[in-house]
Coordinates of C-alpha atoms in Angstrom, one line a residue:
X10 CA 0.2 0.2 0.3
X11 CA 1.6 3.3 -0.9
X12 CA 1.3 6.3 1.6
X13 CA -0.3 8.7 -1.0
X14 CA -3.1 6.1 -1.7
X15 CA -3.8 6.3 2.0
X16 CA -4.0 10.1 2.2
X17 CA -6.1 10.0 -1.1
X18 CA -8.6 7.5 -0.2
X19 CA -9.0 8.7 3.2
X20 CA -9.7 12.3 1.4
X21 CA -12.1 10.7 -1.1
X22 CA -13.7 8.1 1.3
X23 CA -16.8 8.2 -1.5
X24 CA -14.3 6.5 -3.9
X25 CA -13.1 3.6 -2.9
X26 CA -13.1 1.3 0.1
X27 CA -10.2 -0.8 -0.9
X28 CA -6.5 -0.2 0.3
X29 CA -5.1 -2.0 -2.7
X30 CA -6.8 -1.0 -6.1
X31 CA -5.3 -1.8 -8.9
X32 CA -4.3 1.3 -10.4
X33 CA -3.5 3.4 -7.8
X34 CA -2.3 6.6 -9.6
X35 CA -5.6 7.4 -11.6
X36 CA -7.7 9.4 -9.4
X37 CA -10.3 10.1 -11.8
X38 CA -11.1 6.7 -12.8
X39 CA -11.7 5.8 -9.2
X40 CA -13.9 8.5 -8.8
X41 CA -16.1 6.8 -12.0
X42 CA -15.4 3.5 -11.5
X43 CA -14.8 3.0 -8.0
X44 CA -17.1 0.0 -7.0
X45 CA -15.8 -1.4 -10.2
X46 CA -12.4 -2.0 -9.5
X47 CA -13.0 -2.5 -5.7
X48 CA -15.9 -5.5 -5.9
X49 CA -15.0 -7.1 -9.7
X50 CA -17.6 -4.7 -11.2
X51 CA -20.4 -3.0 -8.9
X52 CA -22.8 -3.9 -11.4
X53 CA -23.9 -5.4 -14.4
X54 CA -27.0 -2.8 -15.0
X55 CA -25.6 -0.6 -17.1
X56 CA -24.0 -3.0 -19.5
X57 CA -27.4 -4.8 -19.9
X58 CA -29.4 -2.1 -20.8
X59 CA -27.0 -0.8 -23.4
X60 CA -26.9 -4.0 -24.6
X61 CA -30.8 -4.3 -24.7
X62 CA -30.7 -1.1 -26.3
X63 CA -28.2 -2.1 -29.0
X64 CA -29.7 -5.5 -30.2
X65 CA -33.1 -3.3 -30.3
X66 CA -31.5 -0.7 -32.3
X67 CA -29.9 -2.8 -34.6
X68 CA -33.0 -4.8 -35.0
X69 CA -35.2 -2.2 -35.7
X70 CA -32.7 -0.3 -38.0
X71 CA -31.4 -3.1 -39.9
X72 CA -34.6 -5.1 -40.0
X73 CA -34.5 -5.7 -43.9
X74 CA -30.6 -6.0 -43.7
X75 CA -30.9 -8.6 -41.6
X76 CA -33.7 -10.6 -43.1
X77 CA -31.5 -11.8 -45.9
X78 CA -28.3 -11.6 -43.9
X79 CA -27.9 -15.5 -43.8
X80 CA -28.1 -15.9 -47.3
X81 CA -26.4 -13.3 -48.1
X82 CA -23.5 -14.5 -45.7
X83 CA -23.5 -18.0 -47.4
X84 CA -23.3 -16.4 -51.3
X85 CA -20.4 -14.3 -50.0
X86 CA -18.7 -17.3 -48.7
X87 CA -19.1 -19.3 -51.7
X88 CA -17.5 -16.9 -53.8
X89 CA -15.2 -15.0 -51.7
X90 CA -11.3 -15.5 -52.9
X91 CA -8.4 -16.9 -50.8
X92 CA -7.1 -14.0 -48.6
X93 CA -3.5 -13.5 -48.9
X94 CA -1.7 -15.4 -45.7
X95 CA -1.2 -13.3 -42.1
X96 CA -2.1 -9.8 -43.1
X97 CA -3.2 -9.5 -39.6
X98 CA 0.8 -8.8 -39.2
X99 CA 0.6 -5.7 -40.7
X100 CA -1.5 -4.0 -38.0
X101 CA 0.0 -2.7 -34.8
X102 CA 3.1 -4.8 -35.6
X103 CA 5.4 -3.1 -33.5
X104 CA 3.3 -3.0 -30.3
X105 CA 3.3 -6.7 -30.8
X106 CA 6.7 -7.6 -31.5
X107 CA 7.4 -5.5 -28.5
X108 CA 5.3 -8.4 -26.2
X109 CA 5.6 -11.0 -28.2
X110 CA 9.4 -11.2 -28.2
X111 CA 10.2 -15.2 -28.1
X112 CA 9.4 -18.4 -30.3
X113 CA 8.0 -21.2 -27.5
X114 CA 6.3 -24.6 -27.8
X115 CA 3.6 -25.2 -25.7
X116 CA 2.3 -29.0 -24.6
X117 CA -1.2 -29.1 -22.8
X118 CA -1.6 -32.4 -20.9
X119 CA -4.8 -33.7 -19.1
X120 CA -4.6 -36.1 -16.7
X121 CA -1.1 -37.3 -17.5
X122 CA -1.8 -37.2 -21.4
X123 CA -0.9 -34.8 -24.3
X124 CA -3.9 -33.1 -25.6
X125 CA -2.7 -30.3 -27.6
X126 CA 0.6 -29.0 -29.0
X127 CA 0.9 -25.1 -29.6
X128 CA 3.5 -23.8 -31.8
X129 CA 4.3 -20.0 -31.6
X130 CA 6.4 -18.3 -33.9
X131 CA 7.0 -14.9 -32.8
X132 CA 8.2 -13.3 -36.1
X133 CA 5.4 -14.3 -37.7
X134 CA 3.1 -13.5 -34.0
X135 CA 0.9 -16.8 -35.3
X136 CA 0.3 -20.0 -33.5
X137 CA -0.3 -23.5 -35.1
X138 CA -1.7 -26.3 -33.0
X139 CA -1.9 -29.9 -33.5
X140 CA -3.7 -32.7 -31.9
X141 CA -4.4 -36.3 -32.5
X142 CA -7.8 -35.8 -33.7
X143 CA -7.1 -33.1 -36.1
X144 CA -5.5 -34.6 -39.8
X145 CA -4.5 -30.8 -40.3
X146 CA -3.3 -28.3 -37.6
X147 CA -5.2 -25.1 -37.0
X148 CA -3.8 -21.6 -37.0
X149 CA -4.5 -18.5 -34.9
X150 CA -3.0 -15.4 -36.1
X151 CA -2.7 -11.9 -34.2
X152 CA -5.8 -10.4 -35.0
X153 CA -7.7 -13.7 -33.3
X154 CA -9.0 -14.8 -36.6
X155 CA -9.1 -19.0 -35.9
X156 CA -7.7 -21.2 -39.4
X157 CA -9.5 -24.4 -39.6
X158 CA -9.5 -27.0 -42.3
X159 CA -12.5 -28.9 -43.9
X160 CA -13.5 -30.2 -47.7
X161 CA -10.1 -29.0 -48.8
X162 CA -9.6 -25.9 -47.7
X163 CA -8.5 -23.7 -45.2
X164 CA -11.4 -20.9 -44.3
X165 CA -10.5 -18.4 -41.0
X166 CA -13.5 -17.0 -38.6
X167 CA -13.1 -13.5 -36.5
X168 CA -16.6 -14.7 -34.8
X169 CA -14.1 -14.8 -31.5
X170 CA -11.7 -11.8 -32.4
X171 CA -14.1 -9.4 -30.3
X172 CA -12.9 -7.0 -27.5
X173 CA -15.2 -9.2 -25.0
X174 CA -13.1 -12.8 -26.1
X175 CA -9.6 -11.1 -25.0
X176 CA -11.1 -11.4 -21.6
X177 CA -14.0 -14.1 -21.4
X178 CA -12.0 -17.3 -22.2
X179 CA -8.5 -16.0 -20.4
X180 CA -10.5 -15.6 -17.2
X181 CA -11.6 -18.7 -17.3
X182 CA -8.2 -20.6 -17.8
X183 CA -6.9 -18.0 -15.0
X184 CA -9.6 -19.3 -12.5
X185 CA -8.8 -23.2 -14.2
X186 CA -5.1 -22.6 -13.1
X187 CA -5.3 -20.5 -10.3
X188 CA -3.0 -17.8 -11.6
X189 CA -2.9 -14.7 -10.2
X190 CA -5.0 -12.6 -12.0
X191 CA -3.9 -9.0 -11.5
X192 CA -0.9 -9.2 -14.0
X193 CA -3.0 -10.5 -16.7
X194 CA -5.6 -8.2 -16.5
X195 CA -2.9 -5.0 -16.1
X196 CA -1.9 -6.7 -19.7
X197 CA -5.2 -7.0 -20.9
X198 CA -6.0 -3.1 -20.6
X199 CA -2.4 -2.1 -21.9
X200 CA -3.2 -4.0 -25.2
X201 CA -6.5 -2.5 -25.4
X202 CA -5.3 0.9 -24.5
X203 CA -2.3 0.1 -27.6
X204 CA -5.4 -0.4 -29.9
X205 CA -4.7 -3.9 -29.9
X206 CA -7.2 -7.1 -30.2
X207 CA -6.5 -8.5 -26.9
X208 CA -5.1 -12.2 -26.4
X209 CA -6.0 -13.3 -29.7
X210 CA -4.4 -16.6 -28.5
X211 CA -6.7 -17.5 -25.5
X212 CA -4.5 -16.2 -22.7
X213 CA -2.0 -19.8 -23.3
X214 CA 0.7 -18.2 -25.2
X215 CA 0.3 -14.6 -23.4
X216 CA 0.4 -16.4 -19.9
X217 CA 4.5 -16.8 -21.3
X218 CA 5.2 -13.0 -21.7
X219 CA 2.9 -11.8 -18.7
X220 CA 4.2 -13.9 -15.8
X221 CA 7.3 -13.2 -13.8
X222 CA 8.7 -14.5 -10.8
X223 CA 7.9 -11.4 -8.6
X224 CA 4.3 -11.9 -9.5
X225 CA 3.9 -14.7 -7.4
X226 CA 6.1 -13.5 -4.2
X227 CA 3.5 -13.1 -1.6
X228 CA 1.6 -14.9 0.9
X229 CA -0.8 -17.6 -1.4
X230 CA 3.0 -19.1 -2.9
X231 CA 5.9 -20.9 -1.4
X232 CA 9.3 -19.8 -3.3
X233 CA 11.8 -22.9 -3.7
X234 CA 14.9 -23.3 -5.6
X235 CA 14.8 -26.7 -7.7
X236 CA 17.6 -28.2 -10.2
X237 CA 17.1 -30.7 -12.7
X238 CA 19.5 -31.9 -15.2
X239 CA 22.4 -29.1 -14.2
X240 CA 19.6 -25.9 -14.3
X241 CA 18.2 -24.2 -11.3
X242 CA 14.4 -23.4 -11.4
X243 CA 12.4 -21.1 -9.4
X244 CA 9.4 -22.9 -7.9
X245 CA 6.1 -21.6 -6.5
X246 CA 4.1 -24.0 -4.5
X247 CA 0.3 -23.3 -3.9
X248 CA -0.6 -22.1 -0.7
X249 CA -4.2 -21.2 0.7
X250 CA -5.9 -22.9 -2.1
X251 CA -7.9 -25.9 -1.0
X252 CA -8.2 -28.6 -3.2
X253 CA -5.2 -27.8 -5.4
X254 CA -2.7 -29.1 -2.6
X255 CA 0.9 -30.1 -4.6
X256 CA 0.0 -27.4 -7.6
X257 CA 2.9 -24.9 -8.7
X258 CA 4.5 -22.7 -11.1
X259 CA 8.2 -23.1 -12.2
X260 CA 10.3 -20.6 -13.8
X261 CA 13.9 -21.2 -15.4
X262 CA 16.8 -19.2 -14.3
X263 CA 16.0 -16.4 -17.1
X264 CA 12.7 -16.2 -15.0
X265 CA 10.7 -17.4 -18.0
X266 CA 7.8 -19.6 -17.3
X267 CA 8.2 -23.1 -18.3
X268 CA 5.9 -25.2 -16.1
X269 CA 2.0 -24.4 -14.5
X270 CA 0.6 -27.5 -12.8
X271 CA -2.6 -28.0 -10.8
X272 CA -3.9 -30.9 -9.3
X273 CA -7.4 -30.3 -8.5
X274 CA -8.9 -32.7 -5.9
X275 CA -12.4 -34.3 -6.4
X276 CA -15.3 -32.5 -5.2
X277 CA -18.9 -33.0 -4.6
X278 CA -19.9 -29.4 -5.9
X279 CA -18.2 -28.3 -8.8
X280 CA -18.9 -24.0 -9.3
X281 CA -18.4 -21.8 -12.8
X282 CA -15.2 -20.6 -10.9
X283 CA -14.1 -24.3 -10.3
X284 CA -14.7 -26.1 -13.7
X285 CA -11.5 -26.8 -15.6
X286 CA -11.7 -24.9 -19.3
X287 CA -11.0 -28.4 -21.4
X288 CA -13.0 -30.7 -19.7
X289 CA -14.8 -31.1 -16.4
X290 CA -13.0 -34.4 -15.9
X291 CA -9.4 -33.2 -15.9
X292 CA -8.2 -32.9 -12.3
X293 CA -4.7 -33.1 -13.3
X294 CA -3.7 -30.4 -15.9
X295 CA -0.2 -29.1 -17.1
X296 CA 1.4 -26.8 -19.2
X297 CA 4.5 -27.0 -20.4
X298 CA 6.5 -23.9 -22.4
X299 CA 9.9 -25.0 -23.9
X300 CA 11.5 -22.3 -25.7
X301 CA 13.1 -22.9 -29.1
X302 CA 13.3 -21.7 -32.9
X303 CA 9.7 -22.2 -34.3
X304 CA 8.6 -21.7 -37.8
X305 CA 5.0 -20.9 -38.7
X306 CA 3.6 -20.4 -42.2
X307 CA -0.3 -19.0 -42.3
X308 CA -2.3 -20.9 -45.0
X309 CA -4.2 -18.8 -47.7
X310 CA -7.5 -18.9 -46.3
X311 CA -11.1 -17.8 -47.3
X312 CA -12.9 -15.8 -44.5
X313 CA -16.3 -17.0 -43.6
X314 CA -19.1 -15.5 -41.5
X315 CA -20.8 -17.5 -38.7
X316 CA -24.5 -17.0 -38.8
X317 CA -25.3 -14.0 -36.5
X318 CA -22.1 -12.5 -36.5
X319 CA -22.9 -9.1 -38.0
X320 CA -25.2 -8.6 -35.2
X321 CA -22.9 -9.7 -32.5
X322 CA -20.5 -7.5 -33.8
X323 CA -22.5 -4.5 -33.6
X324 CA -23.4 -5.2 -29.9
X325 CA -19.8 -5.5 -29.0
X326 CA -19.0 -2.6 -31.2
X327 CA -21.5 -0.3 -29.3
X328 CA -20.8 -1.6 -25.8
X329 CA -16.6 -0.9 -26.1
X330 CA -17.1 2.7 -27.6
X331 CA -14.1 3.5 -29.7
X332 CA -13.2 -0.4 -30.6
X333 CA -9.5 -0.8 -30.9
X334 CA -8.6 2.9 -30.8
X335 CA -5.3 3.4 -29.5
X336 CA -4.6 6.0 -26.5
X337 CA -1.9 8.5 -26.9
X338 CA -1.1 9.0 -23.3
X339 CA 0.3 5.6 -22.0
X340 CA 2.1 4.9 -19.3
X341 CA 3.6 2.0 -17.9
X342 CA 2.7 3.0 -14.2
X343 CA -0.5 2.3 -15.2
X344 CA -0.2 -1.6 -15.6
X345 CA 1.8 -1.7 -12.2
X346 CA 0.6 -4.4 -10.3
X347 CA 3.0 -4.7 -7.7
X348 CA 0.7 -3.0 -5.3
X349 CA -2.1 -5.4 -5.8
X350 CA -1.1 -8.9 -5.2
X351 CA -3.5 -11.2 -4.0
X352 CA -6.3 -8.4 -4.2
X353 CA -8.8 -10.2 -6.5
X354 CA -8.8 -13.3 -4.1
X355 CA -9.1 -11.1 -1.4
X356 CA -11.8 -9.7 -2.6
X357 CA -13.5 -12.9 -3.6
X358 CA -12.9 -14.5 -0.5
X359 CA -14.7 -11.4 1.1
X360 CA -18.0 -11.4 -1.1
X361 CA -18.3 -14.8 -0.6
X362 CA -18.3 -14.6 3.5
X363 CA -20.5 -11.7 3.4
X364 CA -23.4 -12.8 5.1
X365 CA -25.1 -9.1 5.2
X366 CA -28.7 -8.4 3.7
X367 CA -30.4 -5.7 3.1
X368 CA -32.8 -6.9 6.2
X369 CA -29.4 -6.1 8.2
X370 CA -29.4 -2.4 7.7
X371 CA -30.8 -0.3 10.0
X372 CA -34.4 1.7 9.4
X373 CA -32.5 4.9 9.1
X374 CA -28.8 6.6 9.0
X375 CA -28.9 9.9 10.4
X376 CA -26.7 13.1 9.7
X377 CA -26.2 16.2 11.1
X378 CA -23.6 18.1 8.6
X379 CA -23.1 18.4 5.2
X380 CA -19.4 19.3 3.8
X381 CA -20.1 20.0 0.0
X382 CA -17.4 19.7 -2.3
X383 CA -16.1 20.2 -5.8
X384 CA -14.0 17.8 -7.9
X385 CA -12.3 19.1 -10.9
X386 CA -10.2 16.7 -13.1
X387 CA -7.7 17.8 -15.5
X388 CA -9.2 16.4 -18.6
X389 CA -9.9 18.4 -22.1
X390 CA -13.5 19.0 -20.2
X391 CA -12.5 19.7 -17.1
X392 CA -14.9 17.1 -15.8
X393 CA -16.6 18.9 -12.8
X394 CA -18.3 16.4 -9.9
X395 CA -20.2 18.1 -7.1
X396 CA -19.2 15.5 -3.5
X397 CA -21.2 16.0 -0.5
X398 CA -19.5 14.7 2.7
X399 CA -22.8 13.4 5.2
X400 CA -21.3 13.4 8.5
X401 CA -22.7 12.1 12.1
X402 CA -20.1 12.5 14.6
X403 CA -19.2 9.6 16.9
X404 CA -21.3 7.6 14.3
X405 CA -20.2 4.2 13.5
X406 CA -20.8 5.2 9.5
X407 CA -20.2 8.1 7.1
X408 CA -21.3 8.7 3.7
X409 CA -20.5 10.8 0.3
X410 CA -23.1 11.6 -2.2
X411 CA -21.7 12.0 -5.8
X412 CA -23.4 13.3 -8.8
X413 CA -21.5 14.6 -12.1
X414 CA -22.9 18.0 -13.6
X415 CA -22.2 16.4 -17.1
X416 CA -24.5 14.1 -16.8
X417 CA -27.2 15.2 -14.3
X418 CA -29.5 12.4 -16.0
X419 CA -27.7 9.7 -14.5
X420 CA -28.9 10.5 -10.8
X421 CA -27.0 10.4 -7.4
X422 CA -25.3 7.6 -5.8
X423 CA -24.3 7.6 -2.2
X424 CA -21.7 5.4 -0.8
X425 CA -22.4 4.4 3.0
X426 CA -19.5 2.9 5.2
X427 CA -21.0 0.8 7.9
X428 CA -18.3 0.1 10.0
X429 CA -20.7 -2.0 12.5
X430 CA -21.4 -4.5 9.7
X431 CA -18.0 -4.1 8.0
X432 CA -20.1 -3.0 4.8
X433 CA -20.3 -0.7 2.1
X434 CA -23.7 0.3 1.2
X435 CA -24.4 2.2 -2.7
X436 CA -27.4 3.8 -3.1
X437 CA -28.4 4.6 -6.5
X438 CA -31.0 6.8 -7.3
X439 CA -31.4 7.6 -11.1
X440 CA -34.6 8.5 -13.0
X441 CA -37.2 7.6 -10.5
X442 CA -35.5 4.4 -9.4
X443 CA -34.1 3.6 -6.2
X444 CA -31.5 0.8 -5.6
X445 CA -28.9 -0.5 -2.9
X446 CA -26.1 -2.8 -3.1
X447 CA -23.9 -3.8 -0.4
X448 CA -20.4 -5.4 -0.4
X449 CA -17.8 -6.2 2.4
X450 CA -15.3 -3.9 3.5
X451 CA -12.2 -6.1 3.0
X452 CA -9.7 -6.8 5.2
X453 CA -7.1 -4.4 5.6
X454 CA -3.4 -6.0 4.9
X455 CA -0.1 -5.0 6.3
X456 CA 2.4 -2.9 4.5
X457 CA 5.8 -1.9 4.3
X458 CA 6.4 1.4 3.0
X459 CA 8.1 4.0 4.2
X460 CA 6.5 7.5 4.7
X461 CA 10.9 8.3 4.3
X462 CA 10.9 8.2 0.6
X463 CA 8.4 11.5 0.6
X464 CA 9.5 14.9 1.1
X465 CA 6.7 16.9 3.7
X466 CA 6.5 20.7 3.6
X467 CA 4.2 22.6 5.8
X468 CA 2.3 25.2 3.4
X469 CA 1.1 28.7 4.1
X470 CA -2.0 29.2 5.7
X471 CA -4.7 29.8 3.8
X472 CA -8.5 31.2 4.0
X473 CA -11.2 28.2 2.7
X474 CA -14.7 29.3 2.8
X475 CA -14.0 31.1 6.1
X476 CA -11.9 28.9 7.9
X477 CA -8.4 29.2 8.2
X478 CA -6.6 26.2 7.4
X479 CA -3.1 24.9 7.9
X480 CA -1.4 22.5 5.1
X481 CA 1.1 20.0 4.5
X482 CA 2.7 19.1 1.1
X483 CA 4.3 15.9 0.4
X484 CA 6.0 14.9 -2.8
X485 CA 8.3 12.2 -4.2
X486 CA 9.7 11.1 -7.9
X487 CA 6.0 11.4 -9.5
X488 CA 3.3 13.1 -7.2
X489 CA 2.6 16.6 -5.4
X490 CA -0.2 16.5 -3.5
X491 CA -1.3 19.4 -1.0
X492 CA -3.5 19.0 1.3
X493 CA -5.2 21.9 4.0
X494 CA -7.3 21.6 6.9
X495 CA -9.0 23.2 9.8
X496 CA -9.4 22.8 13.3
X497 CA -12.0 26.1 13.5
X498 CA -15.0 24.0 12.2
X499 CA -17.8 22.8 14.8
X500 CA -16.9 19.4 13.4
X501 CA -13.9 16.9 13.1
X502 CA -13.5 13.9 11.2
X503 CA -11.6 11.9 14.0
X504 CA -11.3 8.4 12.3
X505 CA -10.1 10.0 9.3
X506 CA -6.9 7.4 9.2
X507 CA -9.5 4.4 10.1
X508 CA -10.9 4.2 6.6
X509 CA -14.8 5.1 7.5
X510 CA -14.9 4.2 11.2
X511 CA -13.5 0.3 10.7
X512 CA -10.7 -0.7 13.3
X513 CA -7.3 1.2 12.9
X514 CA -5.5 0.4 10.1
X515 CA -1.8 -1.2 10.3
X516 CA -0.4 1.6 8.5
X517 CA 3.6 2.5 8.6
X518 CA 5.4 4.7 10.9
X519 CA 3.6 8.3 9.6
X520 CA 5.3 11.5 10.2
X521 CA 3.8 12.7 13.5
X522 CA 2.8 16.0 11.6
X523 CA 0.1 13.9 9.4
X524 CA -1.8 12.6 12.1
X525 CA -1.3 15.6 14.3
X526 CA -2.5 17.6 11.6
X527 CA -5.6 15.8 9.8
X528 CA -6.4 13.2 12.8
X529 CA -8.5 16.2 14.7
X530 CA -9.6 18.2 11.8
X531 CA -11.7 18.8 8.9
X532 CA -10.0 18.3 5.3
X533 CA -11.2 21.1 3.3
X534 CA -8.9 21.1 0.0
X535 CA -6.8 18.4 -1.7
X536 CA -4.7 19.0 -5.0
X537 CA -2.6 16.1 -6.6
X538 CA -0.5 16.8 -9.2
X539 CA 1.0 14.1 -11.7
X540 CA 4.2 15.5 -12.6
X541 CA 4.4 12.9 -15.8
X542 CA 0.5 13.2 -16.9
X543 CA -1.2 16.6 -16.3
X544 CA -4.3 14.6 -17.2
X545 CA -4.6 12.9 -13.9
X546 CA -4.4 16.3 -11.8
X547 CA -7.0 16.4 -9.5
X548 CA -8.5 19.3 -7.1
X549 CA -10.7 19.2 -4.3
X550 CA -12.0 22.0 -2.5
X551 CA -14.7 22.6 -0.1
X552 CA -17.6 25.0 -1.1
X553 CA -19.5 25.0 2.1
X554 CA -20.4 23.4 5.4
X555 CA -24.2 23.7 6.8
X556 CA -25.5 22.2 10.2
X557 CA -28.1 20.4 8.1
X558 CA -29.6 16.8 9.3
X559 CA -30.9 14.2 6.6
X560 CA -31.4 11.0 6.4
X561 CA -31.1 7.9 4.7
X562 CA -33.9 5.0 4.7
X563 CA -32.9 1.7 3.4
X564 CA -36.1 0.7 3.1
X565 CA -36.7 3.0 0.5
X566 CA -34.4 1.0 -1.8
X567 CA -34.6 -2.2 -4.0
X568 CA -31.6 -4.8 -3.1
X569 CA -29.5 -5.3 -6.3
X570 CA -28.1 -8.5 -5.2
X571 CA -30.3 -10.4 -7.4
X572 CA -29.3 -8.3 -10.3
X573 CA -25.7 -8.8 -10.7
X574 CA -22.6 -11.4 -10.1
X575 CA -22.4 -10.9 -6.4
X576 CA -25.2 -13.4 -5.4
X577 CA -23.4 -15.7 -7.7
X578 CA -20.0 -14.9 -5.8
X579 CA -21.6 -15.4 -2.5
X580 CA -23.4 -18.6 -3.6
X581 CA -20.3 -20.1 -4.6

């Protein structure tokens, strides 16, 4: 956990309640996607509505076109000429070769038997796959086209070459092999930001270039050295993974991934997260990576389109706005997951063990004060969000109401932290509908970060909304943060360093100036400057402090547990 994140999170408690968020540096994204990051996506309501609308629009506006789509596709398939081999290599070539750096042969075993062999050519960025029941090999190119042989010719299909495919299948494989998802999901985001078709080889090839020994150096794995045939390997044995005893991951002396072995114990109940990505009977799985020269020559192939593919592409293209448009401000720091090891597993565990339901909430949450603030992000549009901190001194809860000035039709979201129930409750008011959704507050984890690397400077006092405020500046090689507080207000936030009232976290030694100045005052302004990317700059400043009585009545909101993946996670 980084000190700057501790300060940002406590300042903007409404944005997130996990102290281990994956991309710490993007405060703007935390404001927009807080629950999505901390709870594996807070709700699928928006996507569902958007998907339904897109399908409806597509079927309505293109009714006549879709009537004859199947017959047109069939005629096109019969008459289209063979396309040149490996045209996919011409797209985003440099970005692809920067990632796929080495030839590798991958053998997939199940229950002791060789099931498939994949040959990856880093020069062609393509895969040739062979297995006993295939008379001819299959191929995959770097855009996710699958080449299959039938009736004397090769055809290729792009039905899986969609934005969503790069996440769906690899996520299943990650879960089957119990690999840390954080590094893989960070690379998925990077590929998407670069405009690439993410994970065209379904993750199997990508694992070789994503995972490094450091990704396994945390409490869920035991590191040992192993010598075989004169070579030294680094082995990470699985810990804290019931039913997977004996499983391990192996790296060679060049820190290259060479084996992923899982030995899954048979259980009476198999959940969607436990199922093997190849066959449910496969209890023992082994991936072996051998780095040796490979040559793959993609065949000329005729492109074919599956029934309904056009509609599917239209739906996905509208959901994923911008398609594969690359971003111009790629920053490697945004994909650093060194501070989030084990976060996803911890959140899943918290979700599964969370027993609080809407009936456990009190009839009413009451507040005595409203601290109204304004957050301005330094984007091209200078986005502005209104945030109102709802405060009741000595109460075991606090809340923040958030609304966007640009999207007023989206309504308000209030994030409430109840330390008695160890629960964060999201109250959503939009277009006449009221919903609530509950998430556990994950247990804090120990941190080893030292405050010493931050330069701390006392700032000149200044007046904010009529209160004299003292300030401190925190600076490291990347960020400058200026935080002002006042002791003149009639209220204080004594639980400022306790994350919404929960038991005090195990922080590293913090400079006494921080605790002394912030623990018994009221934060009035926070300004963050990113020295590398000004678009990440953000300012939050108080606009008013009112002694106003307000309340939230949970029974006026409909619970959304049944409308999202949270319920499924709990049941599993």
